[in-house]
Every structure is written in structure tokens, then in C-alpha cells.
GROMACS .gro file of C-alpha atoms in nm:
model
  215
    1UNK     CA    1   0.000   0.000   0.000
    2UNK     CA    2   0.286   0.235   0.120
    3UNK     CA    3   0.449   0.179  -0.234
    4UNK     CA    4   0.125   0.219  -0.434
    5UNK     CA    5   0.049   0.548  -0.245
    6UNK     CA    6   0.418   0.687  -0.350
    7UNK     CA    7   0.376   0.591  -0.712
    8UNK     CA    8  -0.002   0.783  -0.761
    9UNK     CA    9   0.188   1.089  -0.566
   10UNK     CA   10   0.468   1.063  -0.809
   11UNK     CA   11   0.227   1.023  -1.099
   12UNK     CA   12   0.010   1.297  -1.009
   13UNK     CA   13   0.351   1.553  -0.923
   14UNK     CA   14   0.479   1.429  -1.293
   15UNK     CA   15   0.084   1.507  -1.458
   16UNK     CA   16   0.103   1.840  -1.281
   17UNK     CA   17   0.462   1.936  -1.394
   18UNK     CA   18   0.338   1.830  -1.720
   19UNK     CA   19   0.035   2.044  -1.735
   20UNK     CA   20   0.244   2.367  -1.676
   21UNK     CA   21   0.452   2.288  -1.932
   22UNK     CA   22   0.155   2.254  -2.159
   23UNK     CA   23   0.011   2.581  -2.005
   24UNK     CA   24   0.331   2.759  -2.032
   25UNK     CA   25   0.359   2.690  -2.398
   26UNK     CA   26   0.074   2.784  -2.491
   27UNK     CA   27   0.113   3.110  -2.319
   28UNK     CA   28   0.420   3.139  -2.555
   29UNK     CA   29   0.249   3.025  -2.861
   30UNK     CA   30  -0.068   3.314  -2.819
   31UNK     CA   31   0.229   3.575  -2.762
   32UNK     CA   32   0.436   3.511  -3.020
   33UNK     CA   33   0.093   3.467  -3.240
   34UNK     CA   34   0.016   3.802  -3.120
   35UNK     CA   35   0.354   3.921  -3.252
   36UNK     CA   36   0.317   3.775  -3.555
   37UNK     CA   37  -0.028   3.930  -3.612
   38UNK     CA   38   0.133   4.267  -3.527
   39UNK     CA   39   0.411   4.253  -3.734
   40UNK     CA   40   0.174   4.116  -4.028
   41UNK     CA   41  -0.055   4.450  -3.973
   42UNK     CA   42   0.252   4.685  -3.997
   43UNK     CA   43   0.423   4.530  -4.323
   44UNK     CA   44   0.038   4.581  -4.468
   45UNK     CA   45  -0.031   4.919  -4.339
   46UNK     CA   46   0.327   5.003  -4.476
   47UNK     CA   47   0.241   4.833  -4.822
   48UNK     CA   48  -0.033   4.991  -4.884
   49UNK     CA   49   0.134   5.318  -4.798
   50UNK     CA   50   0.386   5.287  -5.038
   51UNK     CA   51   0.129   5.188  -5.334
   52UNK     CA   52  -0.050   5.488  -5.235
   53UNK     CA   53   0.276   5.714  -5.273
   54UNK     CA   54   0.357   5.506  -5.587
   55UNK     CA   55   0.034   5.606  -5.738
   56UNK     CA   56   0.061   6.007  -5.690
   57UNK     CA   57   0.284   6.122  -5.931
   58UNK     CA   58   0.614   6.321  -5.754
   59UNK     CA   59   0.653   6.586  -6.058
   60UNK     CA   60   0.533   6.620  -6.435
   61UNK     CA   61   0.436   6.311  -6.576
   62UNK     CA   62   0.328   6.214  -6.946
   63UNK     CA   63   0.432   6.133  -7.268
   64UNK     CA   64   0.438   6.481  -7.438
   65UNK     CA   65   0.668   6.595  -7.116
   66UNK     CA   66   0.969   6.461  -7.351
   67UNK     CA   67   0.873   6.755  -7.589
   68UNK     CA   68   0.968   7.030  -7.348
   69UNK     CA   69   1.306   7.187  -7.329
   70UNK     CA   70   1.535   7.018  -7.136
   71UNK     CA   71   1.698   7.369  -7.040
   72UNK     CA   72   1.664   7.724  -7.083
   73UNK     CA   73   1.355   7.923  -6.988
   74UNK     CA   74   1.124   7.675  -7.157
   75UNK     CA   75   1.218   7.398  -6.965
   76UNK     CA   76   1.047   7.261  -6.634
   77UNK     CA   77   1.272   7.461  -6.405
   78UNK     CA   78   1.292   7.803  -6.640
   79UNK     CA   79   0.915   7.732  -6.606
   80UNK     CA   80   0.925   7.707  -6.237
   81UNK     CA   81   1.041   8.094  -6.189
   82UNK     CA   82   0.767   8.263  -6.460
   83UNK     CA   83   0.428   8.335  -6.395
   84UNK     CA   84   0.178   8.134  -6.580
   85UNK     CA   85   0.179   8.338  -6.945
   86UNK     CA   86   0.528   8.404  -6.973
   87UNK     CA   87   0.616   8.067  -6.884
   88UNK     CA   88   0.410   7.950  -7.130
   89UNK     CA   89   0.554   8.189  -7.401
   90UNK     CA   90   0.904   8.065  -7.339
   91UNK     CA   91   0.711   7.687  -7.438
   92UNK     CA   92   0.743   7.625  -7.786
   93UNK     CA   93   0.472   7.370  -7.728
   94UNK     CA   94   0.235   7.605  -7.647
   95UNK     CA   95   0.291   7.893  -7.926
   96UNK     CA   96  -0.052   7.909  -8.039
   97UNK     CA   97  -0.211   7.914  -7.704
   98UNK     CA   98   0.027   8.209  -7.606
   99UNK     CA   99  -0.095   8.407  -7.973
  100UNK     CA  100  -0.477   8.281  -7.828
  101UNK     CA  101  -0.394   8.441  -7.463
  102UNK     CA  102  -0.244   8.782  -7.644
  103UNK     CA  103  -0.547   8.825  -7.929
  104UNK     CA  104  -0.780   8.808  -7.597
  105UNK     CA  105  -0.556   9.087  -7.318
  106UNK     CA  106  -0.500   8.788  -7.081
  107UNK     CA  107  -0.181   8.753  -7.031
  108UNK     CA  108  -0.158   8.999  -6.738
  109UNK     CA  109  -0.475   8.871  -6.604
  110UNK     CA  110  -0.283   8.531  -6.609
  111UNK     CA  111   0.022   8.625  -6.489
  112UNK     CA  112  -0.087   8.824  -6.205
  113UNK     CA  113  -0.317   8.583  -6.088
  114UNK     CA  114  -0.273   8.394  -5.736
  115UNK     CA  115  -0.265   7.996  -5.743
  116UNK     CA  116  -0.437   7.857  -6.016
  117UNK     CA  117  -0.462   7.545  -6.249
  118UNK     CA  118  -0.414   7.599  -6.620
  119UNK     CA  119  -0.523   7.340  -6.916
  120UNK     CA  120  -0.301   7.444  -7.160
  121UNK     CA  121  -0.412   7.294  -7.479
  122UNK     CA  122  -0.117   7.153  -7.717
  123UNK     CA  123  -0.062   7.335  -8.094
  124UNK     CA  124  -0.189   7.006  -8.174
  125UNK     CA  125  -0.458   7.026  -8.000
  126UNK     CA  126  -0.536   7.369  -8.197
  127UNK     CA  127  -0.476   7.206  -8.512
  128UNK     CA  128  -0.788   7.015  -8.463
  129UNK     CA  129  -0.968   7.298  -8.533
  130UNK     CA  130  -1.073   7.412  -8.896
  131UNK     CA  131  -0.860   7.659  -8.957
  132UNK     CA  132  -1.100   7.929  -9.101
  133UNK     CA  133  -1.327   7.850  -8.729
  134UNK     CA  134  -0.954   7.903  -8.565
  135UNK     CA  135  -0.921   8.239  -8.721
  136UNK     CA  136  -1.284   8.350  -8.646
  137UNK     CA  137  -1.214   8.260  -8.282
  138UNK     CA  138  -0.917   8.448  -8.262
  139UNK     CA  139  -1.080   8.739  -8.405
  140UNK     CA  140  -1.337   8.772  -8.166
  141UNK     CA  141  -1.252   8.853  -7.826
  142UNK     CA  142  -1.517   8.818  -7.630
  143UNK     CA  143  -1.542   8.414  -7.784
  144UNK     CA  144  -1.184   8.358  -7.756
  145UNK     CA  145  -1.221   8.507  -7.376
  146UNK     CA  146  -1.461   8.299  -7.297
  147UNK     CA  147  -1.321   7.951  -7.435
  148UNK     CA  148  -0.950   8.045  -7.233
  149UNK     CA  149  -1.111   8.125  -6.911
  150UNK     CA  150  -1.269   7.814  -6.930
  151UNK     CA  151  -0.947   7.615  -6.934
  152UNK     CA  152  -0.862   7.788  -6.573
  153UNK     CA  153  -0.954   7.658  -6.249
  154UNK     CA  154  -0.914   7.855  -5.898
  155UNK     CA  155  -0.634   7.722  -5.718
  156UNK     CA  156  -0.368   7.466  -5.739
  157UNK     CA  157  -0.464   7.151  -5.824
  158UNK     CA  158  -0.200   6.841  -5.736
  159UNK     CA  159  -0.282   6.532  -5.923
  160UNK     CA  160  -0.446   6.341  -5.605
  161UNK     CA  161  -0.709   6.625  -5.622
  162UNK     CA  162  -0.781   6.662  -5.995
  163UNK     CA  163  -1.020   6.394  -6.082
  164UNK     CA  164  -1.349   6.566  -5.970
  165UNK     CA  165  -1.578   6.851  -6.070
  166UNK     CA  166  -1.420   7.216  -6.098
  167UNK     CA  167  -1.549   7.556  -6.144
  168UNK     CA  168  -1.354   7.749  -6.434
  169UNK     CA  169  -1.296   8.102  -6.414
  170UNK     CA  170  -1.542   8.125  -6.723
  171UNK     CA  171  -1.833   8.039  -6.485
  172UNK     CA  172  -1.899   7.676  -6.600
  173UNK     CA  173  -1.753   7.370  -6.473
  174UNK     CA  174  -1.563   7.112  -6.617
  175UNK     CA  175  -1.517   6.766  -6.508
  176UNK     CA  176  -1.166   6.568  -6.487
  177UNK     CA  177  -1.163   6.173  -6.456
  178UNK     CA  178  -0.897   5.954  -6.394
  179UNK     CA  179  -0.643   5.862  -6.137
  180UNK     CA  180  -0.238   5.829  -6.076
  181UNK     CA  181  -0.074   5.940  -6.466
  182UNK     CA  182  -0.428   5.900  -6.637
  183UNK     CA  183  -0.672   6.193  -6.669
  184UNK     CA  184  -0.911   6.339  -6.912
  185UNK     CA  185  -1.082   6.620  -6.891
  186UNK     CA  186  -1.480   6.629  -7.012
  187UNK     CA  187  -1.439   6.288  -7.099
  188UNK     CA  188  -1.220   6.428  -7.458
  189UNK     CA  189  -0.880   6.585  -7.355
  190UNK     CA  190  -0.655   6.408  -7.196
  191UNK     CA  191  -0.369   6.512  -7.032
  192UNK     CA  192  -0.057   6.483  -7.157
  193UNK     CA  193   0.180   6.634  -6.946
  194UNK     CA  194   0.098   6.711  -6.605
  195UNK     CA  195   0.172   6.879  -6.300
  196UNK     CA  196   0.416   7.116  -6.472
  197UNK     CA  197   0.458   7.459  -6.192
  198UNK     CA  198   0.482   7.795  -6.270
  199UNK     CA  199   0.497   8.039  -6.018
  200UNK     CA  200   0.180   8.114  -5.984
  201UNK     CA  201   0.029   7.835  -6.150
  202UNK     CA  202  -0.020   7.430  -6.179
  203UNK     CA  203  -0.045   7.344  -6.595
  204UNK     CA  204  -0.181   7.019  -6.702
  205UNK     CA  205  -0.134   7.042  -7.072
  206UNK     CA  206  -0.385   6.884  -7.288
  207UNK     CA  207  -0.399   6.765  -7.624
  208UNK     CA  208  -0.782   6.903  -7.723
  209UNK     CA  209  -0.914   7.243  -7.714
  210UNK     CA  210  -1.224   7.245  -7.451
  211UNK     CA  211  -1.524   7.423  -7.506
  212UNK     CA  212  -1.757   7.597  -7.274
  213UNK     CA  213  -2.124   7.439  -7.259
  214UNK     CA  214  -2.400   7.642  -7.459
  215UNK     CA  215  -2.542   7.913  -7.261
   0.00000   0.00000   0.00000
């Protein structure tokens, strides 16, 4: 009896011992799954932060961007000092938009301006036009006034804030879709090259000439 007694108290001493080492493992196990879970969170909140920032474009982007000077006043940086007509003068890209801003008195109205957004339309995008309609335009100011000023939008638009609907300095709204390096603008012109700065003014430069909805 004596040495049956000392066995179960062995036995039961041994079940205990091995009961905390079960319950002390699996105290380990939840922490170190609780670890893991935290670490798993971070490297996903950290991802997705850095597809976010991948996404946004960090200065001009587009295809037609090659076309701009690499140096000298028309270039990005020569750009970057002008206000918004001058800068665009010094662009042969933009030539006939710069004749269009003169035949209508805007260029100090443009260049004095504070923080806008500017869809320059291309020469290309002028070409479009029938030339005979292009010269009637430019002959009549108040027309030609009317279709610029609704190419300019009230403040500074970075490319995470374009795609939406914005009031133009015309009086009617235009509407820009699109995300990351892809935007049009009333569903026709698209941009291609954005986020160029002046220094008073963000340019998205578009390759069709938009026109105002019919009064």
C-alpha cells in the first residue's frame, strides 16, 4: 500500500509538472501569435502606404513631357520661376495658345493671378480645329475670352485632387476623370503632361481644345 500510495503521488507531481509545461507553452504560442499578427498588420499598413505614394505622381508626368526643353527658360525649371503666361511663351509647345492668350488681353490677367490650375491645350490640340473656325475665334474677343477662361480653375490643383468637378474662371464647370498618370478632362482631352509649376500656376497640358457648354 505504502508503495502504491508513493507511485499515484509521483504520478500525479509528474501530470502536474506536465500540465504547466503545456500551459506555459501555450502562453508562448498566443504571444508570439500576437507578434506575428502585429508585425503582419505593420508590413500591410506600410504596403499599402507605399502603393499609395507610388500612385501620386512626384513631378510632371506624361508622354508629351519629352517635348519640353530640357533647359533654358522653356524647360520645367525656367518654367518654375515665370508666372503662368510668360512661362508658357518661353514653351514652344504652347505657341498658339500664347498668340490665343495675347489676341484676348489675358496675359496679365494670367500672370498676375494667385494659385491657379491651367489646361493648356497643345498646338496640336489647336490644329484640330478648322482653320477658317480658328481664325474667327481668334478674331473675336469676347469668344476667344470665354473659351481660355474656361481652361482655368481657382487654385492649385496636385494630381491626387484633380479627378473631380471644378469651377472654371469662365463660370462653368468642367469635369476631370482619372487617377495616378491617367486623366481626361470632359471625358475628350486628356492630359498629356501634367503637373508642370509655374509660379503662380499648376499646368496640365492637354492635347484638345475644350469648349464651354451652350449658354
Amino acid at each position: 500500500m505504502k508503495m502504491s500510495n508513493r507511485l499515484l503521488t509521483r504520478a500525479g507531481a509528474l501530470a502536474l509538472a506536465a500540465g504547466c509545461a503545456i500551459a506555459l507553452s501555450a502562453c508562448s504560442d498566443d504571444s508570439g501569435s500576437d507578434d506575428a499578427s502585429e508585425d503582419t498588420s505593420s508590413t500591410q499598413e506600410s504596403m499599402a502606404e507605399e502603393t499609395t505614394e507610388a500612385m501620386t505622381p512626384a513631378g510632371e508626368f506624361g508622354a508629351a513631357c519629352s517635348a519640353v526643353p530640357a533647359d533654358g527658360e522653356g524647360s520645367f525649371s525656367g518654367m518654375a520661376d515665370d508666372p503662368v503666361a510668360t512661362a508658357a511663351s518661353n514653351n514652344p509647345v504652347l505657341s498658339t495658345l500664347v498668340t490665343a492668350v495675347t489676341e484676348a488681353g489675358l496675359g496679365d490677367t494670367l500672370n498676375t493671378a494667385e494659385d491657379i490650375t491651367v489646361f493648356a491645350p497643345t498646338n496640336d490640340a489647336f490644329a484640330k480645329i478648322p482653320e477658317a473656325d480658328l481664325q474667327a475665334v481668334l478674331a473675336d474677343t469676347e469668344t476667344l475670352t470665354s473659351i481660355l477662361t474656361y481652361h482655368v480653375v481657382a487654385g492649385r490643383l496636385a494630381p491626387e485632387d484633380l479627378a473631380g468637378e471644378h469651377a472654371t474662371l469662365q463660370g462653368a464647370n468642367l469635369t476631370v476623370e482619372g487617377s495616378g498618370e491617367d486623366f481626361t478632362v470632359n471625358g475628350e482631352a486628356a492630359v498629356v503632361c501634367g503637373n508642370v509649376q509655374t509660379a503662380n500656376a499648376t499646368v496640365y497640358i492637354i492635347d484638345t481644345v475644350l469648349m464651354p457648354p451652350a449658354e
